[in-house]
Short mmCIF file of C-alpha atoms in Angstrom, two decimals:
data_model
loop_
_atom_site.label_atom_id
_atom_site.label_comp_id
_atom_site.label_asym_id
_atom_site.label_seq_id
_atom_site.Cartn_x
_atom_site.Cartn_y
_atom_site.Cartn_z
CA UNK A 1 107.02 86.87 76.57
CA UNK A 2 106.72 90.53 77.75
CA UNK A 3 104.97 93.56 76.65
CA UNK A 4 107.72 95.62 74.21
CA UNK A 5 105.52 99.16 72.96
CA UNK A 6 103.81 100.54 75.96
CA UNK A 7 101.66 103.81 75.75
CA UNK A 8 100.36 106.27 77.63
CA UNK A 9 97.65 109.50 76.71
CA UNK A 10 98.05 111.84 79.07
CA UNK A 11 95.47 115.11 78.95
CA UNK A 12 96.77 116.60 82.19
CA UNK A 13 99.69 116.74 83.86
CA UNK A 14 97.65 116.88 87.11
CA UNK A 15 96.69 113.80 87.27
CA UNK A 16 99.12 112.17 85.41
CA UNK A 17 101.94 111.30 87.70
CA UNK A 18 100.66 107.58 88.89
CA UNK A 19 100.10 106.56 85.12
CA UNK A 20 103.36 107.69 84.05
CA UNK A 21 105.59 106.52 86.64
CA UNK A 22 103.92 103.09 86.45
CA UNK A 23 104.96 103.34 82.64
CA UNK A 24 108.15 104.02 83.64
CA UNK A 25 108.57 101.52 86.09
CA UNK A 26 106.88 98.82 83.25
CA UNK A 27 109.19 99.80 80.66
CA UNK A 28 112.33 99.06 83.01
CA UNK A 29 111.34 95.42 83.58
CA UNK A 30 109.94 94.51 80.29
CA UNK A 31 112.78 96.79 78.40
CA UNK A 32 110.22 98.14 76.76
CA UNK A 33 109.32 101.41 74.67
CA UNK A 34 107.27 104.13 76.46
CA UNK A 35 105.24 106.43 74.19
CA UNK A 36 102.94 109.34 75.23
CA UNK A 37 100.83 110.86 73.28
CA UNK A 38 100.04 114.06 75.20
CA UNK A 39 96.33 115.75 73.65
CA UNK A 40 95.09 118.75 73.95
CA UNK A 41 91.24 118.27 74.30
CA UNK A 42 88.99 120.37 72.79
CA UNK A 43 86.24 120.24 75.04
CA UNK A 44 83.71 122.28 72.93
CA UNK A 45 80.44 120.07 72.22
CA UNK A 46 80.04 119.10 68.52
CA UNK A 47 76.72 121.21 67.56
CA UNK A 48 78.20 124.31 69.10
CA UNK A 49 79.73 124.59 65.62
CA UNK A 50 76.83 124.40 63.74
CA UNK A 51 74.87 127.06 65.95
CA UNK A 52 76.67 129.86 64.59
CA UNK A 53 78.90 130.27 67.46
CA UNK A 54 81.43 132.95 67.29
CA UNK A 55 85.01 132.89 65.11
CA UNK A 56 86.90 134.20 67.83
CA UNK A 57 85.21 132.25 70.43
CA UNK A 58 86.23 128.71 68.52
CA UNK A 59 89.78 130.22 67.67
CA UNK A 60 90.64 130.77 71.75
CA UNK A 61 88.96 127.21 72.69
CA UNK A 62 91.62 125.61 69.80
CA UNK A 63 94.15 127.79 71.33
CA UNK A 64 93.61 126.80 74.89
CA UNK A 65 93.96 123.22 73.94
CA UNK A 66 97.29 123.82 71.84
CA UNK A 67 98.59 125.35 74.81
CA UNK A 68 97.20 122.07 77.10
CA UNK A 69 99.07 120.00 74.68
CA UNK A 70 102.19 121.96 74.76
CA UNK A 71 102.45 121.72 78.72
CA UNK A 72 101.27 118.37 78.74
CA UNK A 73 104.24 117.21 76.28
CA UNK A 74 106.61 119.25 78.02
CA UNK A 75 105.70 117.25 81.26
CA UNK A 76 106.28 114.50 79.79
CA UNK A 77 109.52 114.93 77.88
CA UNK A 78 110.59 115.92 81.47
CA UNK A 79 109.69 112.80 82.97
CA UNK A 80 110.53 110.40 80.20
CA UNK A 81 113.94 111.79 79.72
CA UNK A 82 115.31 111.49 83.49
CA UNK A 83 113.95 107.60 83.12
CA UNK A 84 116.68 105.82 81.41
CA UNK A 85 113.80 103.66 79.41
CA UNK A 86 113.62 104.34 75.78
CA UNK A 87 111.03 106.25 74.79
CA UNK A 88 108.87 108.64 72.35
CA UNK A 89 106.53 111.80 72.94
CA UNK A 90 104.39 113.59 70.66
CA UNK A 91 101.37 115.97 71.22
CA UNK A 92 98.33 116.59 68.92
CA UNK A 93 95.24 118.46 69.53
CA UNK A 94 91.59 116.36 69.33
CA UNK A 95 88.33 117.79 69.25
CA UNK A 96 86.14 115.94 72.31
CA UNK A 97 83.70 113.98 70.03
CA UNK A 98 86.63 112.70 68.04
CA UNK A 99 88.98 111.74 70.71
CA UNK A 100 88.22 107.96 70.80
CA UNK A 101 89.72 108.04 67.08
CA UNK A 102 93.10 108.83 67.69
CA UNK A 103 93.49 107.35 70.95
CA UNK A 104 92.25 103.98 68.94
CA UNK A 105 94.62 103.66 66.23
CA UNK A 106 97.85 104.33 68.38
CA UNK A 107 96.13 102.21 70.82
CA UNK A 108 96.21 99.24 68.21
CA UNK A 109 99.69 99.19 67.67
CA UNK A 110 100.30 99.00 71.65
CA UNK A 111 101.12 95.95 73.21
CA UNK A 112 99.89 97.82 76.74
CA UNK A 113 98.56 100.97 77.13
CA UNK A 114 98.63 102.66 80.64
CA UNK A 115 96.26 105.32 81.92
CA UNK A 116 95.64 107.41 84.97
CA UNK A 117 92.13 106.43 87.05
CA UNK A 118 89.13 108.36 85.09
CA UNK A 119 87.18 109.06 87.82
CA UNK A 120 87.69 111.43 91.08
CA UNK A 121 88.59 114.84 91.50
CA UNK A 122 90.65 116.85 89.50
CA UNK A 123 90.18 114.22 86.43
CA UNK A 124 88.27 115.93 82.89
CA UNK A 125 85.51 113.99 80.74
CA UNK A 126 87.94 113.12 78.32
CA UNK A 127 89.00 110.37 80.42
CA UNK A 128 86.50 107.84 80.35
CA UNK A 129 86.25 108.08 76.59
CA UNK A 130 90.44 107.37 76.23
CA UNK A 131 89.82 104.15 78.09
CA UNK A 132 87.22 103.07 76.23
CA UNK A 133 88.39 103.50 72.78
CA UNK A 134 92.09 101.59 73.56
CA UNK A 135 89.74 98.82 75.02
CA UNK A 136 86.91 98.46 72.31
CA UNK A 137 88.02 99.74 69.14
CA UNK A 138 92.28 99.80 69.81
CA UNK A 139 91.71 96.17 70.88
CA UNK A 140 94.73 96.58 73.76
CA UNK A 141 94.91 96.04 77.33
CA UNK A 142 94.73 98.71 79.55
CA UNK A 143 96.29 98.87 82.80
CA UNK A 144 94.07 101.80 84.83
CA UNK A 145 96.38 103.22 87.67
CA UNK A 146 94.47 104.54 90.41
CA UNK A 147 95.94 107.90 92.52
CA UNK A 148 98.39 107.91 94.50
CA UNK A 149 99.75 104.54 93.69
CA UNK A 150 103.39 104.34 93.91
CA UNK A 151 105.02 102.23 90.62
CA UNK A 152 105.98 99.03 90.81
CA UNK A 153 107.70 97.20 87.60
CA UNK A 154 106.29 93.65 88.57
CA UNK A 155 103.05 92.86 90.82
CA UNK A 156 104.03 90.03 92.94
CA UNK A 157 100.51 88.99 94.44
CA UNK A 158 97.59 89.07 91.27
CA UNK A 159 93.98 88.29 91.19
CA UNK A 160 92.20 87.48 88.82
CA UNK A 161 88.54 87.34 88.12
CA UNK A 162 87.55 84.61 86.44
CA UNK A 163 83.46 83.89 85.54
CA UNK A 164 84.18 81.95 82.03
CA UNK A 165 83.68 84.80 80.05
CA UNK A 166 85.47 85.62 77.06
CA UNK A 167 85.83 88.67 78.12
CA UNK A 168 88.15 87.18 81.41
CA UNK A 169 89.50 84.69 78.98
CA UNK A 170 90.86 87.30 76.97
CA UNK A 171 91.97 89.89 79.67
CA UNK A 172 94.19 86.65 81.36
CA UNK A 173 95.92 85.75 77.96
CA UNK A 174 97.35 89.15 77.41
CA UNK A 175 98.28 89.44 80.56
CA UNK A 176 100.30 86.39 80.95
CA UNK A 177 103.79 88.62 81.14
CA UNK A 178 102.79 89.72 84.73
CA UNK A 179 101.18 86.24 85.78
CA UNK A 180 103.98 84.22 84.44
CA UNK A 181 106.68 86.55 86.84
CA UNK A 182 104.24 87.11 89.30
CA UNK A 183 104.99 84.94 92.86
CA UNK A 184 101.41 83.91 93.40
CA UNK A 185 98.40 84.18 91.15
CA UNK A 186 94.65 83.76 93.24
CA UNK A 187 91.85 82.92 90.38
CA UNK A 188 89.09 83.98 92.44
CA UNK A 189 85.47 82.77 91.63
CA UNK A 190 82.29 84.76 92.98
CA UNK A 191 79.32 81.97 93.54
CA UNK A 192 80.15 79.62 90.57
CA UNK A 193 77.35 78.84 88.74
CA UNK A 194 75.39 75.04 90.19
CA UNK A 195 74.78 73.50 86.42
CA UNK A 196 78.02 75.50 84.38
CA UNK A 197 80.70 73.10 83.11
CA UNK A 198 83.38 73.72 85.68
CA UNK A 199 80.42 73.03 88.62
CA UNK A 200 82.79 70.84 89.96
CA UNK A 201 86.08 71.90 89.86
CA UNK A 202 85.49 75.94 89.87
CA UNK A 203 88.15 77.32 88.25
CA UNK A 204 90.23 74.27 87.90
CA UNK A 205 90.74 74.24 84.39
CA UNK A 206 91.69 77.57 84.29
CA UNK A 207 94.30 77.18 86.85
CA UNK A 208 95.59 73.86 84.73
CA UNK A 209 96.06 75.66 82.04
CA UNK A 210 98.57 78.23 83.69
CA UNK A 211 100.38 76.15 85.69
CA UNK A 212 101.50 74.80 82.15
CA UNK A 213 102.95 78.23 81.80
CA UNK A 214 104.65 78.15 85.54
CA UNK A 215 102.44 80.42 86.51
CA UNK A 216 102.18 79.50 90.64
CA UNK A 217 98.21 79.70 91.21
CA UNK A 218 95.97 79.39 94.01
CA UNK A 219 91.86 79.26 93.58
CA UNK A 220 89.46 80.87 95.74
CA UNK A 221 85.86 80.56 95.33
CA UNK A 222 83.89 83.12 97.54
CA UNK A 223 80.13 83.90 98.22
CA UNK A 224 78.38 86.84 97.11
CA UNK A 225 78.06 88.49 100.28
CA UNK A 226 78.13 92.20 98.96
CA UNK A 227 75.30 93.72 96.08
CA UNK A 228 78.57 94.37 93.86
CA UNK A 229 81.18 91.35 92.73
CA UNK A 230 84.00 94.59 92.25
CA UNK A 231 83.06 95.35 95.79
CA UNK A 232 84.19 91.77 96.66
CA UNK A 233 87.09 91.73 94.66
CA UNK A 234 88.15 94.99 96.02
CA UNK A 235 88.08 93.75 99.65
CA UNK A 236 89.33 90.25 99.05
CA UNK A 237 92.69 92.14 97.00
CA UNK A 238 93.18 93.95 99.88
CA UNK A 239 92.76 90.89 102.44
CA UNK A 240 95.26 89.10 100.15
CA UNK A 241 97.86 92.04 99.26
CA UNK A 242 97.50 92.26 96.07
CA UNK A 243 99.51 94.09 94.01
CA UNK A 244 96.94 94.16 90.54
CA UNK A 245 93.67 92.87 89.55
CA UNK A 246 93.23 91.10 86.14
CA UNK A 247 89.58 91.16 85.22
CA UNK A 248 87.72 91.29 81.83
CA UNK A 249 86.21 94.91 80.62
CA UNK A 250 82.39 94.79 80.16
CA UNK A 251 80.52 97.27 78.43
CA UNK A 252 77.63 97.79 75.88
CA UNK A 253 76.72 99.55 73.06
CA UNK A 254 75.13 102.55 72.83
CA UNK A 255 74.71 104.29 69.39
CA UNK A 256 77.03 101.16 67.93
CA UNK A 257 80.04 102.60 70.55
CA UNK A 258 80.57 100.31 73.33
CA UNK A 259 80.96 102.42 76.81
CA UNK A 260 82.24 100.44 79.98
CA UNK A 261 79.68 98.75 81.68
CA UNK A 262 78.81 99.70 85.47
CA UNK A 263 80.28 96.75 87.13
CA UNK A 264 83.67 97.90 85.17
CA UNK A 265 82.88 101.69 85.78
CA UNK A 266 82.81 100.72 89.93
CA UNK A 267 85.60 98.54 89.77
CA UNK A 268 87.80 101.70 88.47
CA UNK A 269 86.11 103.61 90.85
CA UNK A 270 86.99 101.76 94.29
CA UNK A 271 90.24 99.93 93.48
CA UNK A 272 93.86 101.34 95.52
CA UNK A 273 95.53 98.95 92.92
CA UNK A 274 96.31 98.54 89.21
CA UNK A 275 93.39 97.25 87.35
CA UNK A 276 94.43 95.16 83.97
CA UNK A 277 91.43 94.97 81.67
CA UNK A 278 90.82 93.55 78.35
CA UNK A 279 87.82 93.28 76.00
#
């Protein structure tokens, strides 16, 4: 079992150096196929068209995101072709409002797509909206790469956050690859619930299930002693040394699109590690 088409969407070379080494580094181990898809974002709001805004003005914002795609794919032919991983580039231009589109159906046909941290400095408002459509409407995992993270092919030490959601239930199957090689696996549960159906045994069934895959797990049930459960997960990965954090990707809908939740939004926000998601 490993993860064979891996992608990237890269905006700006900037900030794209963690996320695209880390694909790198993926596609070694799982001999793999990288792809990047390398957009040039037209950042112009959607009713600007319609209020009679100028020709020339909307000619020069389509040409300053044809040349942001340009660079951007240049970047990363230059970095995917000193790799020695097989892999694909293409660039494309995308008006803001219709990003989550295209990101979404190259997304579905991924079996892991890889993207820089979208929060902190330096990092545009496209980024949220990439993540979001590979997680609810591409259907893929996404493995968030925070900055300055240096690549590493296979986490040794993962944790994952387990509640019984679907939502976790889902994020751990697809990433079995990395659990199955990891060394040690910690399912960590945050004040299990007094009447739920794994009241006594948090966790336990869970962890049955994959030891059956020889994954090597360990479960740790904590107390809510901090307002935010990423803010505990965050501190007990670092306790630990963990090298990734599994955890399912909550959001709700607004306008029938689903946007990350805020749990998920300060999860991406705090972690120094990869964060594997699913939804």
């Amino acid at each position: 079992m490993a993860y064979k088409s891996l992608l990237t969407v890269l905006t700006d070379p900037k900030v794209s150096d963690p996320a695209m080494a880390q694909l790198v580094a993926l596609a070694a181990v799982q001999d793999a196929h990288a792809e990047a898809l390398c957009l040039g974002v037209d950042r112009t709001q959607t009713g600007y068209y319609y209020a009679g805004a100028n020709a020339m003005i909307l000619q020069e914002t389509l040409e300053r995101a044809t040349a942001e795609a340009e660079a951007t794919l240049a970047y990363a032919k230059e970095k995917l072709g000193k790799s020695g991983v097989r892999w694909s580039a293409e660039d494309g231009v995308a008006q803001i409002a219709d990003l989550g589109r295209h990101v979404a159906y190259r997304a579905r046909f991924s079996d892991l797509v890889v993207l820089p941290r979208p929060y902190g400095e330096g990092h545009g408002a496209e980024a949220e909206p990439i993540i979001e459509a590979a997680l609810f409407d591409g259907h893929a995992p996404v493995l968030v790469v925070p900055d300055g993270y240096k690549a590493e092919g296979q986490p040794k030490t993962i944790l994952v956050g387990w509640n019984e959601s679907v939502e976790a239930m889902t994020a751990i199957r697809k990433a079995l690859p990395f659990l199955i090689a990891a060394e040690q696996v910690r399912i960590v549960v945050i004040d299990p619930p007094q009447h739920g159906p794994e009241r006594s045994d948090p966790g336990g069934l869970l962890s049955q299930m994959l030891a059956r895959h020889g994954v090597t797990c360990e479960i740790d049930v904590l107390s809510k002693t901090m307002t935010r459960v990423s803010d505990i997960l965050n501190r007990h990965a670092d306790d630990t040394g963990a090298d990734m954090i599994v955890m399912g990707a909550y959001g709700h809908s607004r306008f029938r699109e689903a946007i990350l939740g805020g749990a998920t939004r300060n999860m991406l926000e705090k972690s120094t590690i990869p964060v594997f998601m699913a939804h």
